[in-house]
CSV table of N, CA and C in Angstrom, one decimal:
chain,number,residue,atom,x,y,z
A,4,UNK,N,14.7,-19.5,78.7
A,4,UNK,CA,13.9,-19.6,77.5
A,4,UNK,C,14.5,-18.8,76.4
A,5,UNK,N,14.7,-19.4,75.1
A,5,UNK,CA,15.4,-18.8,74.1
A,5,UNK,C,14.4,-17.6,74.2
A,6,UNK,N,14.9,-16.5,72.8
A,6,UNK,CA,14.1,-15.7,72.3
A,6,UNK,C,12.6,-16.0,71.8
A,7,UNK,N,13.1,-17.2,70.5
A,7,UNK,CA,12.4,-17.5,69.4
A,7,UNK,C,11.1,-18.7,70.4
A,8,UNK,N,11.8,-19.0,71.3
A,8,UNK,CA,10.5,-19.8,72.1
A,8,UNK,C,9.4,-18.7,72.5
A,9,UNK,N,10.0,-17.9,73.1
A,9,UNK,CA,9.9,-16.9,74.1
A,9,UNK,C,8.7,-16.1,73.1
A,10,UNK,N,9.1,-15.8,71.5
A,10,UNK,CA,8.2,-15.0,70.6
A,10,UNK,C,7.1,-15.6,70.0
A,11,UNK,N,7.5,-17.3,70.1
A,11,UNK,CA,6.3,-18.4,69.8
A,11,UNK,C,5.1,-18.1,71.1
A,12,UNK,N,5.4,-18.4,71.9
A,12,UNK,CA,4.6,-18.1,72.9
A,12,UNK,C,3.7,-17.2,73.0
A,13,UNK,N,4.4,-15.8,73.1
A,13,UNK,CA,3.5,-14.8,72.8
A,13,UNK,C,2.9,-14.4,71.8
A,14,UNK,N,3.4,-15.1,70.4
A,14,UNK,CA,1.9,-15.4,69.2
A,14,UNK,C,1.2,-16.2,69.6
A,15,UNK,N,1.4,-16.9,70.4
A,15,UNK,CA,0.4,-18.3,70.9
A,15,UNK,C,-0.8,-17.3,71.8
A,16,UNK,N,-0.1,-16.7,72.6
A,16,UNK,CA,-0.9,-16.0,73.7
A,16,UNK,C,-2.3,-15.2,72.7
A,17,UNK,N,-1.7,-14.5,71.7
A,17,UNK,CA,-2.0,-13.5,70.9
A,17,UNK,C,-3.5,-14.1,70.2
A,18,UNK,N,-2.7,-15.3,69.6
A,18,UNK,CA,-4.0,-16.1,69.0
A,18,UNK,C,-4.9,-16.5,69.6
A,19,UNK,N,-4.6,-16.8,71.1
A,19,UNK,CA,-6.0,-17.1,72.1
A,19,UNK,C,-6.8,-16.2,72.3
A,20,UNK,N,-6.5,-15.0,72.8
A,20,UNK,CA,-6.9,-13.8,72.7
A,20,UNK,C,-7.5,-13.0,71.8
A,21,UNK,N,-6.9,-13.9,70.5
A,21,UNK,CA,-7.7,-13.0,68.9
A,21,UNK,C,-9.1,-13.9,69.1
A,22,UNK,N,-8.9,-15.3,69.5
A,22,UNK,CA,-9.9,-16.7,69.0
A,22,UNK,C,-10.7,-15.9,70.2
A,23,UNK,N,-10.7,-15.9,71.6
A,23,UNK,CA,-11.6,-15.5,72.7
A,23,UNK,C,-12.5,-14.5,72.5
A,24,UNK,N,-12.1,-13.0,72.0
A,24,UNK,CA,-12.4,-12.5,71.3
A,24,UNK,C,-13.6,-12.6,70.1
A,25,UNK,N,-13.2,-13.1,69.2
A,25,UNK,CA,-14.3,-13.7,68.4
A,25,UNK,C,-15.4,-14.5,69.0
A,26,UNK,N,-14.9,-15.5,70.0
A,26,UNK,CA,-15.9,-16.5,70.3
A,26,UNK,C,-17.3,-14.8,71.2
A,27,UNK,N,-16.2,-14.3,71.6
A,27,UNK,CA,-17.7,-12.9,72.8
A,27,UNK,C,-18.2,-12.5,71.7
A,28,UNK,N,-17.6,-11.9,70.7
A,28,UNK,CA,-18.2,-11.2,69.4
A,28,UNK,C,-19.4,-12.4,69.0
A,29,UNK,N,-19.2,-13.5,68.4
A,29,UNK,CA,-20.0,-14.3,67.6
A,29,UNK,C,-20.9,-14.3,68.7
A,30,UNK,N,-21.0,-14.4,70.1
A,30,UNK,CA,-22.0,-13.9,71.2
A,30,UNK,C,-22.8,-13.5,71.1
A,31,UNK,N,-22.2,-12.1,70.8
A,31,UNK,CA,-22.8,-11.1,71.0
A,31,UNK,C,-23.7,-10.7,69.8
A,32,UNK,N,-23.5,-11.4,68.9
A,32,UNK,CA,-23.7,-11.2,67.5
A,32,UNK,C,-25.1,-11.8,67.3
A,33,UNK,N,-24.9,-13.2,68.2
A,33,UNK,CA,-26.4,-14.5,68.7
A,33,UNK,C,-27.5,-13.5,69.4
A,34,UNK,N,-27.0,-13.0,70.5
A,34,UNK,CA,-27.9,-12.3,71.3
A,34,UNK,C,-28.6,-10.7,70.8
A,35,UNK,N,-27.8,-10.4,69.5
A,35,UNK,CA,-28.5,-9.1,69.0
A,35,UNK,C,-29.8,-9.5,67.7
A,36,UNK,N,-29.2,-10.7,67.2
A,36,UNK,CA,-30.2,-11.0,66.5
A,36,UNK,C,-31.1,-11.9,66.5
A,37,UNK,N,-31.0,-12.4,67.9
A,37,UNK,CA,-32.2,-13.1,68.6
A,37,UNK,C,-33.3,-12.5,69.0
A,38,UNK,N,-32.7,-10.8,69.7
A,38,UNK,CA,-33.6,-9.6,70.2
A,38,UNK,C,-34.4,-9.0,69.2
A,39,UNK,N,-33.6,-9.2,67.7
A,39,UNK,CA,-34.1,-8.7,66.9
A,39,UNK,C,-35.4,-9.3,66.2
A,40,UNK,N,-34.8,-11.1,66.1
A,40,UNK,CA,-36.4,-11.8,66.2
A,40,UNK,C,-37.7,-11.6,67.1
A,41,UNK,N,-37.0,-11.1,68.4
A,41,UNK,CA,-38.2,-10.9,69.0
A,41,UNK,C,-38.8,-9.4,68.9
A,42,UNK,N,-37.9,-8.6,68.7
A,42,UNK,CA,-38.8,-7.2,68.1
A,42,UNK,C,-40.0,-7.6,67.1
A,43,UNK,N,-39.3,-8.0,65.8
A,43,UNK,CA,-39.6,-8.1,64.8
A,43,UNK,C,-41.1,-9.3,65.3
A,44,UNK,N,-41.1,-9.9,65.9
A,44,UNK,CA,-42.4,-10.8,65.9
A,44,UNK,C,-43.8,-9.9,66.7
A,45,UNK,N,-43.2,-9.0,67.6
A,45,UNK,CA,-43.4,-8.3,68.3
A,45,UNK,C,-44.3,-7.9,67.3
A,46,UNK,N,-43.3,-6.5,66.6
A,46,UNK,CA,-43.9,-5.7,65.4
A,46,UNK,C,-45.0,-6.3,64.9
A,47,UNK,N,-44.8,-7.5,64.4
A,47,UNK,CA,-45.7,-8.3,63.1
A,47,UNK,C,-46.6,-8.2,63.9
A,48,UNK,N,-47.0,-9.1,65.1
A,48,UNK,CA,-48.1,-9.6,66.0
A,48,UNK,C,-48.6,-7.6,66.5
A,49,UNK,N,-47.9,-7.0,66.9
A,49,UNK,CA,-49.0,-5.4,66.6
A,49,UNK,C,-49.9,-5.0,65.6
A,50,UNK,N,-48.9,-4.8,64.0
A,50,UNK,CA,-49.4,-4.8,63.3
A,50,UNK,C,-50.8,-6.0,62.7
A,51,UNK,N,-50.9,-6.7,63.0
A,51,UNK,CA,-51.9,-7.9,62.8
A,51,UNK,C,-52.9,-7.9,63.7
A,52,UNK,N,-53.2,-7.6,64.7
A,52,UNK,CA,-54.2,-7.4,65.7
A,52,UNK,C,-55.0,-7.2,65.6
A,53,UNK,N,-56.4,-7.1,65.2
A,53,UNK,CA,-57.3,-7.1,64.9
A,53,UNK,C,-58.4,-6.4,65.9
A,54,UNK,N,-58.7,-4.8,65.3
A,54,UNK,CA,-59.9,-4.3,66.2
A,54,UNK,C,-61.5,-4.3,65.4
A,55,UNK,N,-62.7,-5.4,65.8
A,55,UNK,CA,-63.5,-5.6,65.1
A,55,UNK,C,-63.3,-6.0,63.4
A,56,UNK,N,-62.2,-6.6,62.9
A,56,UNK,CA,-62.0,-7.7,62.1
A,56,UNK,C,-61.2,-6.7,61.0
A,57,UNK,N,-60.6,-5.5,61.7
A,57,UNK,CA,-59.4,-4.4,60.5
A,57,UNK,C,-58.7,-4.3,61.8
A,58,UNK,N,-57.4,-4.5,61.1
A,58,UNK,CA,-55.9,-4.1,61.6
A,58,UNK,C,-55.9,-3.1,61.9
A,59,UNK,N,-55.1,-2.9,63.2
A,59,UNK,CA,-54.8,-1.7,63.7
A,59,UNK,C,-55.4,-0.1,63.0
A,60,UNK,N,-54.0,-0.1,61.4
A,60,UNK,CA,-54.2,0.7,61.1
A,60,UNK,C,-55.8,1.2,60.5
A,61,UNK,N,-56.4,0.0,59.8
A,61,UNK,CA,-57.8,0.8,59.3
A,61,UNK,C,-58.7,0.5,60.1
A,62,UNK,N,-58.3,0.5,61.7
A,62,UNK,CA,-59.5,0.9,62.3
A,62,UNK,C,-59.2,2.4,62.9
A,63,UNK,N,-58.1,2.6,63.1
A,63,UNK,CA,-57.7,3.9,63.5
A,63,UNK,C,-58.2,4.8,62.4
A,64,UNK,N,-58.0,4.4,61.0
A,64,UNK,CA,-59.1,5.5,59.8
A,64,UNK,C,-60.6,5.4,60.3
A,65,UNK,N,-61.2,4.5,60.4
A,65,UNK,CA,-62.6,4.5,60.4
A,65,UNK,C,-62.8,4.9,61.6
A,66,UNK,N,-62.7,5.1,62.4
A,66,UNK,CA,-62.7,5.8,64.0
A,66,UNK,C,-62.3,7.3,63.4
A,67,UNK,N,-61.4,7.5,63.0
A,67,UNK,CA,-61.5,8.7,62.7
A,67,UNK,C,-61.9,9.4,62.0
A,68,UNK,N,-62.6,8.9,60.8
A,68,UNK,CA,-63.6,9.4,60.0
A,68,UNK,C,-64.9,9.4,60.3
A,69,UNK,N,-65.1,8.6,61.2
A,69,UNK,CA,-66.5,8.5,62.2
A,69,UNK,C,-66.1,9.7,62.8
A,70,UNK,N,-65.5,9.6,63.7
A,70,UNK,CA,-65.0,11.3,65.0
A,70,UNK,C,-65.2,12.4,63.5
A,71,UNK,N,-64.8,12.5,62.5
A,71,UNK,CA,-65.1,13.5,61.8
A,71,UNK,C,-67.0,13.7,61.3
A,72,UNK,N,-67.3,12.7,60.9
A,72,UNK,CA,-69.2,12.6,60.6
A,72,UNK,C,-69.7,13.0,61.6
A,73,UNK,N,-69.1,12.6,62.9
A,73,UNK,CA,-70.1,12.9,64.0
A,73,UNK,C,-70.2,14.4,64.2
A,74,UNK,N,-69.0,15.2,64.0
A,74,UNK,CA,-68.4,16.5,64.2
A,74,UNK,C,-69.2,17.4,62.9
């Protein structure tokens, strides 16, 4: 095998290896921000919850301004 075959080749190799590469990355790239939609729906669906018809957070106030009246 000449040289110049010989150096085509191994850019050939190079470029499958750059392209392989990419394809795990763009992967990996699917599966982080898939996880992230499901944090994120997660999050929302906590925050939204509803204890006696107030979210999370303003029933955690009124519970605890009750715990203080009662005190």
């Amino acid at each position: 095998m000449s040289t110049i075959t010989y150096q085509v080749v191994q850019i050939m190799w190079a470029e499958m290896a750059v392209t392989e590469s990419k394809i795990i990355t763009i992967a990996r790239i699917e599966k982080i921000e898939e996880r992230l939609k499901e944090l994120t729906m997660t999050e929302h669906s906590m925050s939204t919850t509803t204890q006696n018809g107030k979210s999370n957070q303003d029933y955690s106030k009124t519970k605890h301004q009750t715990n203080n009246e009662e005190n």
